[in-house]
Amino acid sequence: MLRLRVLDEVSWDGRQVPGERTHALLRALVQAGTRGLGEHALVEEVWAGDEPANPTKALQVVVSRARSATSPAAIERTAYGYRLALAPAEVDAWALRPEGLRLAAEGRYAEALPLLERAEADDQVTAALLRAIADVHGVPAALERFEAYREDLADRLGVDPSPSLQRLHADLLARDRPVRSGLRFDADALIGREADVAAVTAMVRAARVVSIVGAGGLGKTRLAHVVGRQAEQAVVHFVELAGVASPDGVALEVADVLGVRESVVTRGRPRREDVVGRIVDAVGTASSLLILDNCEHIVEAVADLVSAVIARTPALTVLTTSRAPLGLAAERIYLLPELSTDDGVALFVERATAARPGVHLDAGAVRSLVARLDGLPLAVELAAAKIRVMSVAEIERRLDNRFALLRGGSRDAPERHQTLLAVIDWSWNLLSEDQRVALRRLSVFRDGFSFDGATAVAGPDALDLVTGLADQSLVTVQEGEHIRFRLLETVREFGRMQLVDAGDDAEAAARQREWAVAVADTAAPRLFSRDQVATMAALRAEEGNLLDVLRAALAADDVATVVRIFTVLAGYWTVEGSHFKVINLARQVEDLVVPAPVTPGLEDAFRTVLVSIITNRVIFSRESMDDVVARLRALGPGTTDPRTRANVRVVLALTDTAGGAQLEALLRLTDDPDRLVARVALTWATGALENNGDLAGARSMARRALALDDEEEGPWAAALLTAQLASLALQGGDTAEARTYAATALPLLTAIGAWDDMAQTQSMLALAAIRLGDLDEAERILDEVAANEASQSIFGGAVSRLAGHAELLIARGEIDAGLAAYREAVTVLRDRGLPGVDLPADFAPWVIFPESASITAHCRAGRAVDVRKERDGLRDRLVALLADEDEFLDYPVVGCGLFAMGVWELTGGGSHAAARRLLGYAVAFSFNRMLPSLDLDWAEELLGEKSDEPRPAPTVRDEARELLLTL
């Protein structure tokens, strides 16, 4: 970051520095460089011959002023004088050279030119300057500048420019009469490749052999044409090698393009040495770029030719395009990436509107389609061409048979790019038989694979086979904590097609199943151990593959495989917070496992599966679970695994009772001598007491459970309990404590990958920040949460995020925008149901809670009339909820509704007495005060007195309902 500027006006951090002598001092120190100047030299520079009576003292005064105008540490005393204690990047004159050279090396000549013009000239700076002038003002201007430089050297020093500058001069002379052969110009816009063009151009400028490597259909050839057209080299030749059928033909094809083939063709077969020699002579010493396109099928012959030619020419650069690298030491590889989804969408829209002008393209549908096309420009263009006769939705539906669909490219495309199948088939035909077997077997992995996975399905030679497939751009390498590999979806579907055709699908599936079971068996005991974070990461990488094997096992009635994999996936999903993934599979698993005999050795796995089904059924569903409970009771807690035993005991205690007896059963187990049983019971009791309106009891239970945590079981339990304590504190209005707990829980949840709980905890921090008046921090957090996909989930902070956004606007004084955001939030949440949960949307807690806050916020702003309809609807729903004694009731959420009704009575001209009673019932229900609009202190101040003395929530349930009926 530049701090000191002296080239024009003298300034520090953008502020002008006063005083001519201060300017002279700073410029002299800059000119001296980092070594500085002695006192005598500085005095001469500052006073220019008009030396003061006391030079040392006078210089000290000027140095002191300079330090005051800059920084006390900017000027440093040395043994003989002073120096600038600044980095090169902090002084404009010092930064000119490195910054100008950096920009020039990146090809950013327009930015580099003004810096290089002012930098101290040497050969390196002069060379970069000449290149920049040629790019910005044209080659004649650069030649003119070189001539001026040459004359200046001759006049001053009597010498010629250096050999390197003379070579550059020769290049410029050649560029003034450029040669371009074989290059094509684009008929339409190249979309999404700007960064790739810049990167390859920079590599061509810096290296002598560059290869653009990537899968078929990525656009390597077109990119090479663009780079060739923009190349700085005086001579550029483009050679297409797709039609060369044998290694011997490579050199002949290059010679033909360079116009020297006839000179080496005799009556007999031309000798390779003669051909290479003629190519070398043709290239000569001029700066040249030779582009060799489509090298993968003759890669060894291309490598041999490039190696020989590069060694015998001083100024030749070779650029190749290939699905496989050349394997030369001098080679620099550019792995051409797939198009981003945004660029793929732009390409699709451009091509589709060209195919059918005026076509309506739904943005969401286009994005969904493009996301399935692997970022392959060819696939996107072939799909876009189908717009002539199909809709976007119809194209996507037919992608399951993409090779039949994506055909019929433009007539001017090469045959291998006329269909998607031809693109992949070209690579397939270059593989050995062992590589083909490996590719088709690896296609069973939908979610990428590790070396272990590859070894399991492809055999002990997997390392060599995967390396070979990666070299052919059929396998992509994914960087991360551990290396993983992935087949593009197009390649994977081709592999699946080959797998079935070869009759190898059963064998591949069996090998994958064996691998998946081994992964599950290894992860199960580590999931709730000190290795929890690493185990979660490992399961996250393999989740899709394990799920595929689980579904196949369900279809095959393979009980043992289902039990072993579902056990570990259910645990993983529970920690992650993805409860609905469990729910979505639970019925199928239940139907298979409950009636099945227990596989010897898998007793605890059976118990874990049943506990998982029952747990999620208790929390999220009203379906009967008698048969599951009966089967678990028959199995009993077991004796081998303490954690399984504890979970079974608590779940059976819950299911053996109903209503208030459930809570009593839980409370008895909270004092169990078995630490694990007590902790599990305390965790369940925390939620039960909170739902029952006993916040103090819930906080007590959570603290006791946290005290029983054991680090040997991993960080998740402690993180979850800490997050619960944050929620309970914020719900009760204890903002400072909530913030402390949330800040403690967040890094643990992040490390584990508990995304839903992490997003919810972040949202709580944002709400706490709003309550504490730190609105900028709240906005930062809410923006961060909004970028997290988990925040779209009901349990991932969607309620807190949407309502928090509304509260933030209101806190900033943007009342209309805040109220509109609240109404929008309620609408969005009403439409966002939960799969597997049989609950009318209007009665869902995630609707009643924000709607109560929205009504309250409107009342506080004097806009009660705008939500009269919502108030009446909320009253009717509260009456219905309070009337059903058999139905579960979330007292704090219903309490929010009662609070909103009380505020309505206060602000809408209703009954003061009714308002007091309603606020009292809300407090008795421990209404959730997480959202700032639900502020009891404000309501009681408006009431002019304290609300009614709270009583236990269940005892006032009927009273609250009767009062609502009168309103």
mmCIF file of C-alpha atoms in Angstrom, residues 615 618-620 654 659-660 662-663 666 682-699 701-702 724 727-728 731 795 844-846 849 881-882 887-896 898 921-928 951-957:
data_model
loop_
_atom_site.group_PDB
_atom_site.id
_atom_site.type_symbol
_atom_site.label_atom_id
_atom_site.label_comp_id
_atom_site.label_asym_id
_atom_site.label_seq_id
_atom_site.Cartn_x
_atom_site.Cartn_y
_atom_site.Cartn_z
ATOM 1 C CA THR A 615 -36.161 -40.017 17.720
ATOM 2 C CA VAL A 618 -41.036 -38.138 18.157
ATOM 3 C CA ILE A 619 -39.709 -34.732 17.112
ATOM 4 C CA PHE A 620 -41.080 -34.282 13.627
ATOM 5 C CA LEU A 654 -40.035 -41.578 26.509
ATOM 6 C CA GLY A 659 -48.102 -36.441 28.301
ATOM 7 C CA GLY A 660 -46.740 -35.189 31.597
ATOM 8 C CA GLN A 662 -42.940 -38.431 29.748
ATOM 9 C CA LEU A 663 -41.315 -35.445 31.413
ATOM 10 C CA LEU A 666 -37.027 -38.040 31.761
ATOM 11 C CA LEU A 682 -30.774 -33.994 30.520
ATOM 12 C CA THR A 683 -30.471 -33.056 26.835
ATOM 13 C CA TRP A 684 -33.979 -34.333 26.107
ATOM 14 C CA ALA A 685 -35.305 -32.660 29.257
ATOM 15 C CA THR A 686 -33.835 -29.317 28.142
ATOM 16 C CA GLY A 687 -36.013 -29.315 25.045
ATOM 17 C CA ALA A 688 -39.056 -30.683 26.861
ATOM 18 C CA LEU A 689 -38.964 -28.023 29.595
ATOM 19 C CA GLU A 690 -38.390 -25.229 27.071
ATOM 20 C CA ASN A 691 -41.393 -26.364 25.035
ATOM 21 C CA ASN A 692 -43.389 -26.522 28.279
ATOM 22 C CA GLY A 693 -42.613 -22.894 29.055
ATOM 23 C CA ASP A 694 -40.109 -23.573 31.862
ATOM 24 C CA LEU A 695 -37.092 -21.594 30.681
ATOM 25 C CA ALA A 696 -35.352 -21.624 34.041
ATOM 26 C CA GLY A 697 -35.684 -25.398 34.248
ATOM 27 C CA ALA A 698 -34.457 -25.812 30.674
ATOM 28 C CA ARG A 699 -31.366 -23.682 31.322
ATOM 29 C CA MET A 701 -30.875 -28.956 32.602
ATOM 30 C CA ALA A 702 -28.643 -27.729 29.769
ATOM 31 C CA GLN A 724 -28.982 -24.268 23.181
ATOM 32 C CA SER A 727 -30.858 -19.694 22.420
ATOM 33 C CA LEU A 728 -32.443 -20.034 25.859
ATOM 34 C CA GLN A 731 -35.237 -16.216 24.344
ATOM 35 C CA PHE A 795 -33.639 -25.217 11.282
ATOM 36 C CA ALA A 844 -46.259 -24.111 12.162
ATOM 37 C CA PRO A 845 -44.061 -22.550 14.855
ATOM 38 C CA TRP A 846 -41.829 -21.038 12.175
ATOM 39 C CA PHE A 849 -43.293 -16.823 15.740
ATOM 40 C CA LEU A 881 -54.012 -24.700 19.369
ATOM 41 C CA LEU A 882 -54.983 -24.034 22.986
ATOM 42 C CA GLU A 887 -51.744 -32.126 20.690
ATOM 43 C CA PHE A 888 -48.197 -31.040 21.435
ATOM 44 C CA LEU A 889 -48.047 -27.333 22.243
ATOM 45 C CA ASP A 890 -44.957 -25.149 21.879
ATOM 46 C CA TYR A 891 -45.731 -22.811 24.766
ATOM 47 C CA PRO A 892 -43.056 -20.141 24.037
ATOM 48 C CA VAL A 893 -44.190 -19.799 20.411
ATOM 49 C CA VAL A 894 -47.868 -19.612 21.377
ATOM 50 C CA GLY A 895 -46.773 -17.103 24.031
ATOM 51 C CA CYS A 896 -45.433 -14.873 21.239
ATOM 52 C CA LEU A 898 -50.426 -13.939 23.067
ATOM 53 C CA TYR A 921 -50.131 -15.182 29.874
ATOM 54 C CA ALA A 922 -47.274 -14.525 27.408
ATOM 55 C CA VAL A 923 -44.832 -14.308 30.321
ATOM 56 C CA ALA A 924 -46.338 -17.452 31.868
ATOM 57 C CA PHE A 925 -45.783 -19.232 28.523
ATOM 58 C CA SER A 926 -42.156 -17.947 28.551
ATOM 59 C CA PHE A 927 -42.750 -16.267 25.206
ATOM 60 C CA ASN A 928 -39.702 -16.213 22.954
ATOM 61 C CA ARG A 951 -48.078 -18.819 36.735
ATOM 62 C CA PRO A 952 -47.054 -22.211 35.301
ATOM 63 C CA ALA A 953 -47.997 -22.279 31.633
ATOM 64 C CA PRO A 954 -50.228 -25.392 31.641
ATOM 65 C CA THR A 955 -52.352 -23.956 34.453
ATOM 66 C CA VAL A 956 -53.373 -20.861 32.462
ATOM 67 C CA ARG A 957 -53.871 -22.526 29.095
#
